[in-house]
Coordinates of C-alpha atoms in Angstrom, one line a residue:
M1 CA -21.3 40.9 -53.1
T2 CA -20.0 41.7 -49.2
T3 CA -16.6 42.1 -49.6
E4 CA -16.3 39.0 -46.9
K5 CA -18.4 37.0 -50.0
R6 CA -16.1 38.5 -52.5
I7 CA -12.6 37.3 -50.2
V8 CA -14.2 34.1 -49.9
E9 CA -13.9 33.6 -54.2
A10 CA -10.8 35.0 -54.4
L11 CA -9.4 32.3 -52.1
R12 CA -11.1 29.4 -53.6
R13 CA -8.7 30.4 -56.8
V14 CA -5.7 29.9 -55.0
M15 CA -4.3 26.3 -55.2
H16 CA -2.5 24.0 -52.8
P17 CA 0.6 23.4 -54.7
E18 CA 0.5 19.7 -53.6
F19 CA -2.1 18.4 -54.1
K20 CA -4.0 21.0 -56.8
R21 CA -7.2 21.7 -55.1
D22 CA -8.4 25.7 -53.5
L23 CA -7.5 26.2 -49.9
V24 CA -10.9 26.5 -49.5
S25 CA -12.7 23.4 -50.5
L26 CA -9.7 21.0 -48.6
G27 CA -11.2 23.5 -45.5
M28 CA -8.2 25.4 -45.1
I29 CA -9.6 29.0 -45.3
K30 CA -10.9 28.0 -41.0
D31 CA -11.8 31.6 -40.7
I32 CA -12.7 36.0 -41.8
T33 CA -13.1 38.1 -39.3
S34 CA -13.8 41.9 -40.5
R35 CA -11.7 44.3 -38.6
E36 CA -12.4 48.3 -38.9
S37 CA -9.3 48.7 -40.6
G38 CA -8.8 45.6 -42.1
V39 CA -8.7 41.7 -42.3
V40 CA -7.7 38.6 -40.5
I41 CA -7.4 35.1 -42.5
T42 CA -7.7 31.9 -40.4
L43 CA -4.8 29.7 -42.5
A44 CA -5.3 25.9 -40.8
L45 CA -2.1 23.6 -41.7
P46 CA -2.6 20.0 -41.3
F47 CA 0.7 20.8 -39.0
K48 CA 1.8 23.6 -38.2
H49 CA 5.0 23.7 -39.8
V50 CA 4.7 22.1 -43.1
P51 CA 7.4 22.9 -46.1
V52 CA 4.7 25.1 -47.8
K53 CA 3.3 27.3 -45.3
D54 CA 5.0 30.6 -46.3
D55 CA 3.9 30.3 -49.7
L56 CA 0.6 29.3 -48.3
V57 CA 0.3 32.4 -46.3
E58 CA 2.0 34.7 -49.0
A59 CA -0.9 33.6 -51.9
V60 CA -4.1 33.7 -49.4
R61 CA -2.1 37.6 -48.5
T62 CA -1.6 38.5 -51.9
A63 CA -5.7 36.8 -53.5
V64 CA -7.1 39.0 -50.3
T65 CA -5.5 42.8 -51.9
S66 CA -6.8 41.7 -55.2
V67 CA -9.8 41.9 -53.6
D68 CA -9.0 45.7 -51.8
P69 CA -5.8 46.7 -51.8
D70 CA -6.3 49.0 -49.1
L71 CA -7.3 46.1 -47.0
D72 CA -5.1 45.4 -43.8
V73 CA -4.8 41.5 -43.8
M74 CA -3.5 39.6 -41.3
I75 CA -3.2 36.3 -41.9
E76 CA -3.2 33.5 -38.6
V77 CA -1.8 30.1 -38.6
V78 CA -3.3 27.6 -36.7
E79 CA -2.8 23.6 -37.0
M80 CA -5.7 22.1 -37.4
T81 CA -7.6 19.4 -35.1
Q82 CA -6.7 15.6 -36.3
K83 CA -10.5 15.3 -37.3
E84 CA -10.0 18.5 -39.7
R85 CA -7.0 16.6 -40.7
A86 CA -8.7 13.7 -41.8
A87 CA -10.7 15.8 -43.3
F88 CA -8.4 17.8 -45.7
M89 CA -6.3 14.3 -46.2
T90 CA -9.8 13.0 -47.9
E91 CA -10.3 16.1 -50.0
A92 CA -6.8 16.0 -51.0
E93 CA -7.3 12.5 -52.5
G94 CA -10.1 13.6 -54.1
G95 CA -13.5 14.1 -52.2
P96 CA -14.8 10.9 -50.2
K97 CA -15.7 7.7 -52.1
A98 CA -19.5 6.7 -52.7
A99 CA -19.5 4.3 -49.6
Q100 CA -17.4 7.1 -47.1
A101 CA -19.9 9.3 -48.2
A102 CA -23.3 7.3 -47.7
N103 CA -21.9 6.0 -44.1
E104 CA -23.2 7.9 -41.4
I105 CA -20.6 7.4 -38.3
R106 CA -21.3 9.1 -35.0
H107 CA -17.9 8.2 -33.2
V108 CA -15.2 6.6 -34.0
V109 CA -13.5 5.1 -31.4
A110 CA -9.4 3.2 -31.6
V111 CA -8.3 1.5 -28.6
L112 CA -4.2 1.1 -28.9
S113 CA -1.6 0.1 -26.5
G114 CA 1.2 0.6 -28.7
K115 CA 2.8 -2.6 -26.6
G116 CA 2.0 -6.4 -27.6
G117 CA 0.8 -8.6 -25.6
V118 CA -1.7 -6.6 -23.3
G119 CA -4.8 -7.9 -24.7
K120 CA -5.8 -4.8 -26.8
S121 CA -7.4 -7.0 -29.4
S122 CA -9.9 -8.7 -26.8
V123 CA -10.8 -5.1 -24.5
A124 CA -11.6 -3.5 -28.7
A125 CA -14.2 -6.6 -28.3
L126 CA -14.6 -6.4 -25.0
L127 CA -15.9 -2.9 -26.0
A128 CA -17.9 -3.4 -28.9
V129 CA -19.4 -6.1 -27.3
A130 CA -20.6 -4.2 -24.5
L131 CA -21.7 -0.8 -26.5
N132 CA -24.0 -3.2 -28.8
R133 CA -25.3 -4.3 -25.5
A134 CA -26.0 -0.9 -24.7
G135 CA -28.7 -1.0 -27.2
R136 CA -26.0 1.0 -29.6
R137 CA -25.2 0.2 -32.8
V138 CA -21.5 -0.9 -33.4
G139 CA -19.1 -2.0 -35.9
V140 CA -15.1 -3.3 -35.7
L141 CA -12.7 -2.3 -38.5
D142 CA -9.5 -4.3 -37.3
A143 CA -7.2 -2.3 -38.6
D144 CA -4.1 -4.7 -36.8
I145 CA -3.3 -6.2 -41.2
T146 CA -0.7 -8.6 -40.0
G147 CA -1.6 -9.7 -36.9
P148 CA -6.1 -9.9 -37.1
S149 CA -7.3 -11.4 -34.4
Q150 CA -11.4 -10.1 -34.3
P151 CA -12.4 -12.6 -36.8
K152 CA -11.2 -15.6 -34.8
I153 CA -13.0 -13.4 -31.4
F154 CA -16.4 -13.4 -33.1
G155 CA -16.5 -16.7 -34.2
L156 CA -16.4 -15.0 -38.4
H157 CA -15.6 -17.1 -41.3
Q158 CA -17.7 -15.4 -43.9
R159 CA -16.3 -13.9 -46.8
P160 CA -17.5 -10.1 -47.2
V161 CA -18.9 -9.4 -50.6
G162 CA -19.4 -6.5 -52.6
G163 CA -21.8 -4.5 -52.8
P164 CA -22.9 -1.3 -55.4
G165 CA -21.8 1.1 -53.0
G166 CA -18.2 -0.8 -51.6
I167 CA -17.7 -3.8 -49.4
L168 CA -20.4 -5.1 -46.7
P169 CA -19.1 -5.8 -43.6
V170 CA -19.5 -9.2 -41.7
E171 CA -22.7 -9.3 -39.8
T172 CA -21.9 -11.1 -35.8
G173 CA -25.1 -12.5 -34.2
Q174 CA -25.7 -9.9 -32.4
G175 CA -25.4 -7.3 -35.4
I176 CA -21.9 -6.3 -34.8
K177 CA -20.1 -4.9 -38.3
L178 CA -16.9 -6.0 -38.5
M179 CA -14.0 -5.8 -41.5
S180 CA -11.1 -7.5 -41.2
I181 CA -8.2 -9.2 -43.6
N182 CA -8.1 -12.2 -42.1
L183 CA -11.8 -12.4 -43.8
L184 CA -10.4 -11.6 -47.4
L185 CA -7.8 -14.6 -46.5
P186 CA -7.8 -18.0 -48.3
S187 CA -7.2 -19.5 -44.8
E188 CA -7.4 -17.7 -41.5
D189 CA -3.3 -19.2 -41.0
E190 CA -2.1 -17.3 -43.8
A191 CA 0.1 -14.9 -42.9
V192 CA 0.1 -11.3 -44.1
I193 CA 3.9 -10.3 -45.5
W194 CA 3.2 -6.7 -46.5
R195 CA 5.5 -3.4 -46.4
G196 CA 4.0 -0.2 -44.5
P197 CA 2.0 1.4 -47.8
L198 CA 0.9 -2.1 -48.5
I199 CA -1.0 -2.1 -44.7
S200 CA -1.5 1.7 -45.1
S201 CA -3.6 1.5 -48.1
A202 CA -5.3 -1.4 -46.9
I203 CA -6.9 0.3 -43.9
K204 CA -7.6 3.6 -45.7
Q205 CA -9.9 1.0 -47.6
F206 CA -12.0 -0.5 -44.8
W207 CA -12.4 3.1 -43.8
D208 CA -13.2 4.8 -47.6
E209 CA -14.9 1.2 -49.7
V210 CA -17.1 -0.4 -46.3
M211 CA -20.3 0.3 -46.5
W212 CA -20.7 0.1 -42.6
G213 CA -23.9 2.4 -42.7
Q214 CA -25.7 4.3 -40.1
L215 CA -23.3 3.4 -36.2
D216 CA -23.1 5.0 -33.0
Y217 CA -19.4 4.2 -32.8
L218 CA -17.6 2.7 -34.6
V219 CA -14.1 -0.2 -32.9
V220 CA -10.5 0.4 -34.3
D221 CA -8.1 -2.3 -33.7
L222 CA -5.0 -0.8 -33.9
P223 CA -1.6 -2.5 -33.9
P224 CA 1.0 -2.7 -31.3
G225 CA 3.8 0.3 -32.4
T226 CA 3.4 3.6 -33.4
S227 CA 4.7 3.7 -36.9
D228 CA 2.5 3.3 -40.5
A229 CA -0.7 1.6 -39.6
S230 CA -1.5 3.4 -36.5
L231 CA -0.7 6.6 -38.6
T232 CA -2.8 6.3 -41.4
V233 CA -5.9 5.7 -38.5
M234 CA -4.7 9.3 -36.9
Q235 CA -4.9 10.8 -40.1
S236 CA -7.0 9.4 -42.6
I237 CA -9.5 8.4 -39.9
P238 CA -11.9 11.4 -37.9
L239 CA -11.5 9.5 -34.0
S240 CA -14.0 10.5 -31.7
G241 CA -11.0 9.4 -29.2
I242 CA -8.5 7.0 -27.7
V243 CA -9.3 4.0 -25.2
L244 CA -5.1 3.4 -24.2
V245 CA -4.7 -0.4 -22.9
T246 CA -1.9 -1.5 -20.6
S247 CA -0.8 -4.1 -18.3
P248 CA 0.6 -3.7 -14.8
Q249 CA 3.7 -4.1 -15.7
D250 CA 6.2 -0.8 -15.9
L251 CA 7.4 -2.2 -19.2
A252 CA 4.0 -2.3 -20.6
G253 CA 3.0 1.3 -19.3
M254 CA 5.9 2.9 -21.0
V255 CA 5.2 1.5 -24.3
V256 CA 1.4 2.9 -23.7
R257 CA 3.2 6.3 -22.2
K258 CA 4.9 6.3 -25.8
A259 CA 1.7 5.3 -27.6
A260 CA 0.0 8.3 -25.8
R261 CA 2.2 10.5 -26.9
M262 CA 1.8 10.1 -30.7
A263 CA -1.4 10.2 -30.1
E264 CA -1.5 14.3 -28.1
Q265 CA 1.6 15.0 -30.9
M266 CA -1.0 14.0 -33.6
G267 CA -3.9 15.9 -32.0
A268 CA -5.8 12.5 -31.2
P269 CA -8.1 13.1 -28.0
I270 CA -7.4 10.2 -25.4
L271 CA -10.4 9.4 -22.9
G272 CA -8.8 6.7 -21.2
L273 CA -6.5 4.3 -20.1
V274 CA -7.8 0.8 -19.3
E275 CA -5.3 -2.2 -17.3
N276 CA -5.9 -5.3 -17.8
M277 CA -4.9 -8.7 -16.6
S278 CA -4.4 -6.7 -13.5
Y279 CA -5.3 -8.3 -11.2
A280 CA -6.9 -13.2 -11.1
T281 CA -9.5 -13.7 -9.0
C282 CA -9.3 -16.9 -6.3
P283 CA -11.3 -19.6 -7.5
E284 CA -11.3 -20.7 -4.0
C285 CA -11.5 -17.6 -1.5
G286 CA -11.4 -14.5 -3.9
A287 CA -8.7 -13.2 -2.7
R288 CA -7.5 -10.9 -5.3
I289 CA -4.1 -12.3 -7.2
E290 CA -1.6 -9.9 -8.5
V291 CA -0.2 -12.3 -11.2
F292 CA 2.0 -9.7 -13.2
G293 CA 3.1 -7.6 -10.1
P294 CA 1.3 -4.6 -8.5
S295 CA -0.7 -2.2 -10.5
Q296 CA 1.3 1.2 -12.7
A297 CA -2.2 2.5 -13.6
G298 CA -2.4 4.9 -11.4
Y299 CA 0.9 6.6 -12.2
T300 CA 0.8 5.9 -15.9
V301 CA -2.2 7.7 -15.4
T302 CA -0.6 10.4 -13.7
E303 CA 2.0 10.7 -15.7
L304 CA -0.5 11.0 -18.8
G305 CA -2.9 13.3 -17.2
V306 CA -6.1 10.9 -18.3
P307 CA -8.5 9.4 -16.7
L308 CA -8.3 5.3 -15.5
L309 CA -11.7 3.9 -17.3
G310 CA -11.1 0.5 -15.0
R311 CA -9.3 -2.3 -14.2
I312 CA -10.0 -5.5 -16.0
P313 CA -9.0 -9.2 -14.3
L314 CA -7.7 -12.1 -15.9
D315 CA -10.4 -14.5 -16.8
P316 CA -9.5 -17.4 -18.2
E317 CA -13.1 -17.3 -19.2
L318 CA -12.8 -14.1 -21.1
S319 CA -9.7 -16.4 -22.9
H320 CA -12.4 -19.5 -23.9
H321 CA -14.6 -17.2 -25.3
C322 CA -11.6 -15.4 -27.9
D323 CA -10.5 -19.4 -28.2
V324 CA -14.2 -20.3 -29.2
G325 CA -15.5 -17.0 -31.3
R326 CA -17.8 -16.4 -29.2
I327 CA -17.1 -13.0 -27.2
E328 CA -20.9 -12.0 -27.6
G329 CA -21.3 -14.6 -24.4
Y330 CA -18.9 -13.5 -22.1
A331 CA -20.2 -11.4 -19.4
T332 CA -19.2 -7.8 -19.1
A333 CA -20.0 -7.6 -16.2
A334 CA -16.2 -6.2 -14.9
F335 CA -16.3 -3.9 -18.5
D336 CA -19.5 -3.1 -18.4
P337 CA -18.9 1.0 -16.1
I338 CA -16.0 1.3 -19.2
A339 CA -17.9 1.4 -21.7
E340 CA -20.3 3.5 -20.0
Q341 CA -17.4 6.0 -19.8
V342 CA -16.5 5.9 -23.5
I343 CA -20.2 6.6 -23.5
E344 CA -20.2 9.5 -21.2
R345 CA -17.2 11.6 -22.5
L346 CA -17.9 11.3 -26.0
A347 CA -20.9 12.6 -25.1
V348 CA -19.7 15.4 -23.4
D349 CA -18.8 16.8 -26.7
E350 CA -21.0 15.3 -29.3
V351 CA -22.5 18.8 -29.3
S352 CA -19.5 20.3 -31.0
G353 CA -18.3 21.6 -34.4
D354 CA -15.9 23.1 -36.5
D355 CA -16.7 26.4 -38.8
A356 CA -15.0 26.3 -42.4
F357 CA -16.2 27.6 -45.8
G358 CA -17.6 25.0 -48.1
D359 CA -18.4 25.5 -51.8
D360 CA -22.9 26.0 -51.0
G361 CA -21.8 29.4 -51.7
S362 CA -23.5 30.4 -48.0
G363 CA -19.4 30.7 -46.6
K364 CA -20.0 28.2 -44.3
R365 CA -19.2 24.6 -44.1
G366 CA -20.6 22.2 -41.0
S367 CA -17.8 20.1 -39.3
G368 CA -19.4 17.3 -41.0
K369 CA -20.2 15.6 -37.9
G370 CA -22.1 12.8 -38.5
K371 CA -20.9 11.5 -42.0
A372 CA -18.2 9.2 -42.4

């Protein structure tokens, strides 16, 4: 057995003090590099300054020197990417549930605004519809537990049913799969009066225990704010990217910038910004009317350093289609270029994959791309 394989085996015996799982299966040993006089171990932490950091570094050093006391051991500590952190959380909680292990989801796109009232849910629905019309297999996870609106927008009322491996999502007329707490309530007007931990648990169940099957895109409709629900998604679900939604008012821009800072701190990639209700078109003369004032989108994208994906007009027809549950019948011409950019930006990252150490005995573990 080579020295590197012996080191891997030694590290499999190092347990995380909180989760009682070994560092290898948790994906915390990112790389082992042999050098002329020793070895470099790359230790990945969910956050760089976790309380047990020093204990973990010392445990790794002890394990490696037990293989060969003469090795010069250098330990580099890095912070996990958002996807690595989500995989770590799954392993720390005992590994993927049956449904999660069976699902094949290529991209997870979260739609985030920070502020309520800017049309985030309608943008999430439009994105799902546009991706579906482009021939992609699409699902919608309604993570807005206390203000769910996706079933209303899509005109869905039937309850999800349980299958052998988990919960089966409801499907729209065009084949978009959807899961929302509103589908599980006695009535769509029933209030969900839950504290943060219950909200987080429901979101995780929608990810862990729903049989999404094979999807090209899962669109996650996040609630306003930067607290429990958004944190749960960014910690537990491997995000391919985030679409930010704002409206022309500077107040909305300020709040979406807060949401963007949160995403940056959590390592979640931002695909770009959509300005909703950007203007109205006069039905008589065709002139653009800036109902909510001049656009602030240019300033916001400059401040954040992200692309402007597009500006969506204020359209009474969109409101009507959402109210009557026929969003799939709405003409998405104004939104199609936004969906195309999302597809293009995610395609650039599709071939990426991070190496880590797994359980197949080879010393390598794939990134898990394509598995939910």
